[in-house]
């Protein structure tokens, strides 16, 4: 079937005439094209695992120069002889610079997404000499050979560094054997919704052997990231940092640190081996870490750890994100160092001095580290919980002061300080009298975003407000973080509230299905944004209301369909999202950031299923209007709990709404927010897909 924007007969006639002419002109080259395509796929593995600078004859060989190219921006449009060796990192990219007022650039990048292998055949000297790994383009990982998907022969993919308001042009070359897309996580794509990267929602997938050009404006600063939004590709490694810096004048935290280096950006990821997709086997930091299959101590030099170098007396901005594949929240800390947390999800907050913080999938925290300790090496520790806790998974990196031996590893084990903090936190959770509780609080570390400690509605709204707005507390919940910017709506604004839920059920065949509003998501056959004039919403979409109107009871029956939740554009919107499961789950929506105004635990499933009644009774507390609620794009919903988020729906379009645990999204925990009517959405270039 062909999908097109216009139904006019003359345009169809012109298309067929052009296709006929093109066929006639290229008939003589048909065999050559077939040979090139055969070469592309038959030699893919051999070429990518070779250490030689191989030239590949790509099938899209005669592209012309793009019209309207910004001055000074050199685009690549001829991939007929692509040099794999030229696709690496962007250390010398001209857009990697100090940001100056009034000086924006157009920045061009090429990302090749391809099959690769952790500890693959290119790893020769690297197995014995860590210094040789970069030259061999060896992904050593934790020393366990396993198939991966890489970006430019790297996991994580190369970091893209920009300045706010730069124009970004990225060619994504799909060298996989399956379709792909690229999502630019944290950018709302207000002017370019077709660049969001959500397959069959804002774009058609990039087929094997195709190039997709993404072009958009970096219209906000912060720690963002890019990743595939197809199947399990993010879990196989298709992800990287997207760092957008502000000018010093616009950066309200610039006075707090001396250096902001890309070498201090960390991606934490839980991984699987081979294709055992549901079994988490390790946690890596920037693709490196100790192997838990052996019994070597943490400080054995045969382990490969990521190293961060600092100079005594200076302050460093560091960025951490969790690329969570399984449901593994992590705790992050640095031995003998306090962390001054200044940003979450790329949004500046009032600084919080803490001993550590927790992350669920897709969350990011930026902090300032003051290098004021003795010049030696210290453990950076990451401990996994929930699914990672079953195998007692943890990981380390090394904070190395200049003046210490470069190869020196810290003494002791990685979790030394983390284990003592856990014991104190466990004591806080036990019922005690007031004096014991006071002593425990005085000894407890300050932790931010700890998913294990959440206010309960049984304690009443007053207790929630005390916890959320306290000036000093050992547990700084996500909802207690304060944005530097006030909320963008006046006091006493009336919000339209939508109630939603995350849940799990077992299908009749025994398969586990993760659901939103007790509906398993079935993706469409055409891209909703591009093809929105080709269908009637009521006949093509479903949602909880439409299924109830049809007589379906999704609490009892298995409901599977294209779940689209409709919301009006340019209105104050509130979402109350309940989690029917006992484990925490990360909530994420595309196209919009939101203010977190409520978060807590209900404690039982029956009350959660009647959360609308609880809300009417005033039992779901919210932050007061004057509070600078934290701005986020991803946030955890506590087990048997809820979140309340608010936004202004000023970005009409089709936007994905899903759990950011990759395993859960793949198994149906997705929906689409249709914000506004078709005529209110941006006009996007038509794309023919047959």
C-alpha angles and dihedrals in degrees: 000000000000119000117205139159100229130054097193115132097222092056091051089051091051091050093053092047091052092047091050093050091047091051092052093048094049100040092099091054096048095102092047092052091049090051091051092050091049090050091049096057102029094054100035098105095040093050098045093048092050120099092211121100093255123192116220124202102222122203095231092067106144107051116150129227113282115250119236095029110174115250112272094014113120111199126194112230102156114073095163092116104026116183107215090196091063092063107082134107128329101237093135098037112138091229090062095092148114106286115240130190113266093006111111125159141201107243125200126197138171121212118189112198110200146151115269139153136244105235089005130170093280088067102093112131090015091075089065103024120042091199090066096057098086094050091050093044086233119167099207097174111167093334096265115120111233137149115260140170113238138190112226089342092302138112110222094031118245114290116249112216120194143158122244113275095019116143111240126206116181126178110205111199114199109215094160125105091242138050120279143181135192123230120199099215114212098022113105095204092218094168098029110039091160088068096061093099101226108144114239090357105070100359146009114258119264105251123220109283094022132115121219117198113210115195123178145133121264090226098169138038128235148082104312132153144206127228143158117270098201125101115298097336094113088055091051090056111274099139140095144168122279106194118186114185130198130220115268089251092055095041107091092191097047092108092059098069142033102208136034107185129174088222086071095057110106129196114197116199136174110220142199128213124241107332099322088125098173096050117082110209108172147352119236132195112215087343095304139097150113122306113244092198091077131060098229115135118256093252095054110125091225089077118088114225132178109250127211116196122208135174119230114256098027132104120228132198110222129189126207129184133175117224093195118192100166124032095277116139109193136210116220127199142145122228113256093353134109119220121220101207112208107162143026125196088354093303121119118240136183103279118264120196107216144162092228146328142225127236132197121195115305095008119128133197128189119200140173117238118201108211093215102130132094114297101260139094125290133190121253101204132201119184122191125219138188106020091009092052092068090068093033089240121186137149141202143208128187128248102202123191118214105252093047122097107277094228096041117124123207119261121254128015129317097246097047097116094029093059093053090049090051092054090052092047090050089053089054090056093054119090109254139157120270097263093051090047091051092051091048091051093051091053096041123103120240109253127182124213095003104177091199095066116057133152114255124220088230088072090060134237093288092061090049092051092048091052095042098047102032114133091217128022136146091228110053103189121205090251090056094061113106124219119223088229125065120239112278096236132074123252118278092025111166111230128202104233125215121191119212139163145207114218146159132222139166119243121226089259091056097256117141112237123196113206147188113216086356090294124119111222119243111191119232126249094233132041107267096214097048095037100040093120093055100071143038111245096223092053097044106036133056134194138166094278095049092048092051089050088054091052099256121144104201092186087067104020128058107252117194122167146109098300109206120172112202121216131174119250124245095019134120104260129192125190123197107194121189125201112215092188130082094234125076117255130198115238118207135172128188126228095024142065117208143201116244107223101160138027131159151118125276094181105212135060097229093061091044091055087055096043092132090061091047089053093050088053090056094246097127105076123209133196115264118262094251093057116105094233114206117262114229143161096198129031139165122253106210120235111277086000143099146231130214117207131179133201143155108248094224097137107074116201145081110303130180119240116191152133108275095219098107094216091055096045091051089051095055110280093133140102138167127242110214103200114193131344127302094259091054093058125094116268107245129194111271116247123198114222119178 
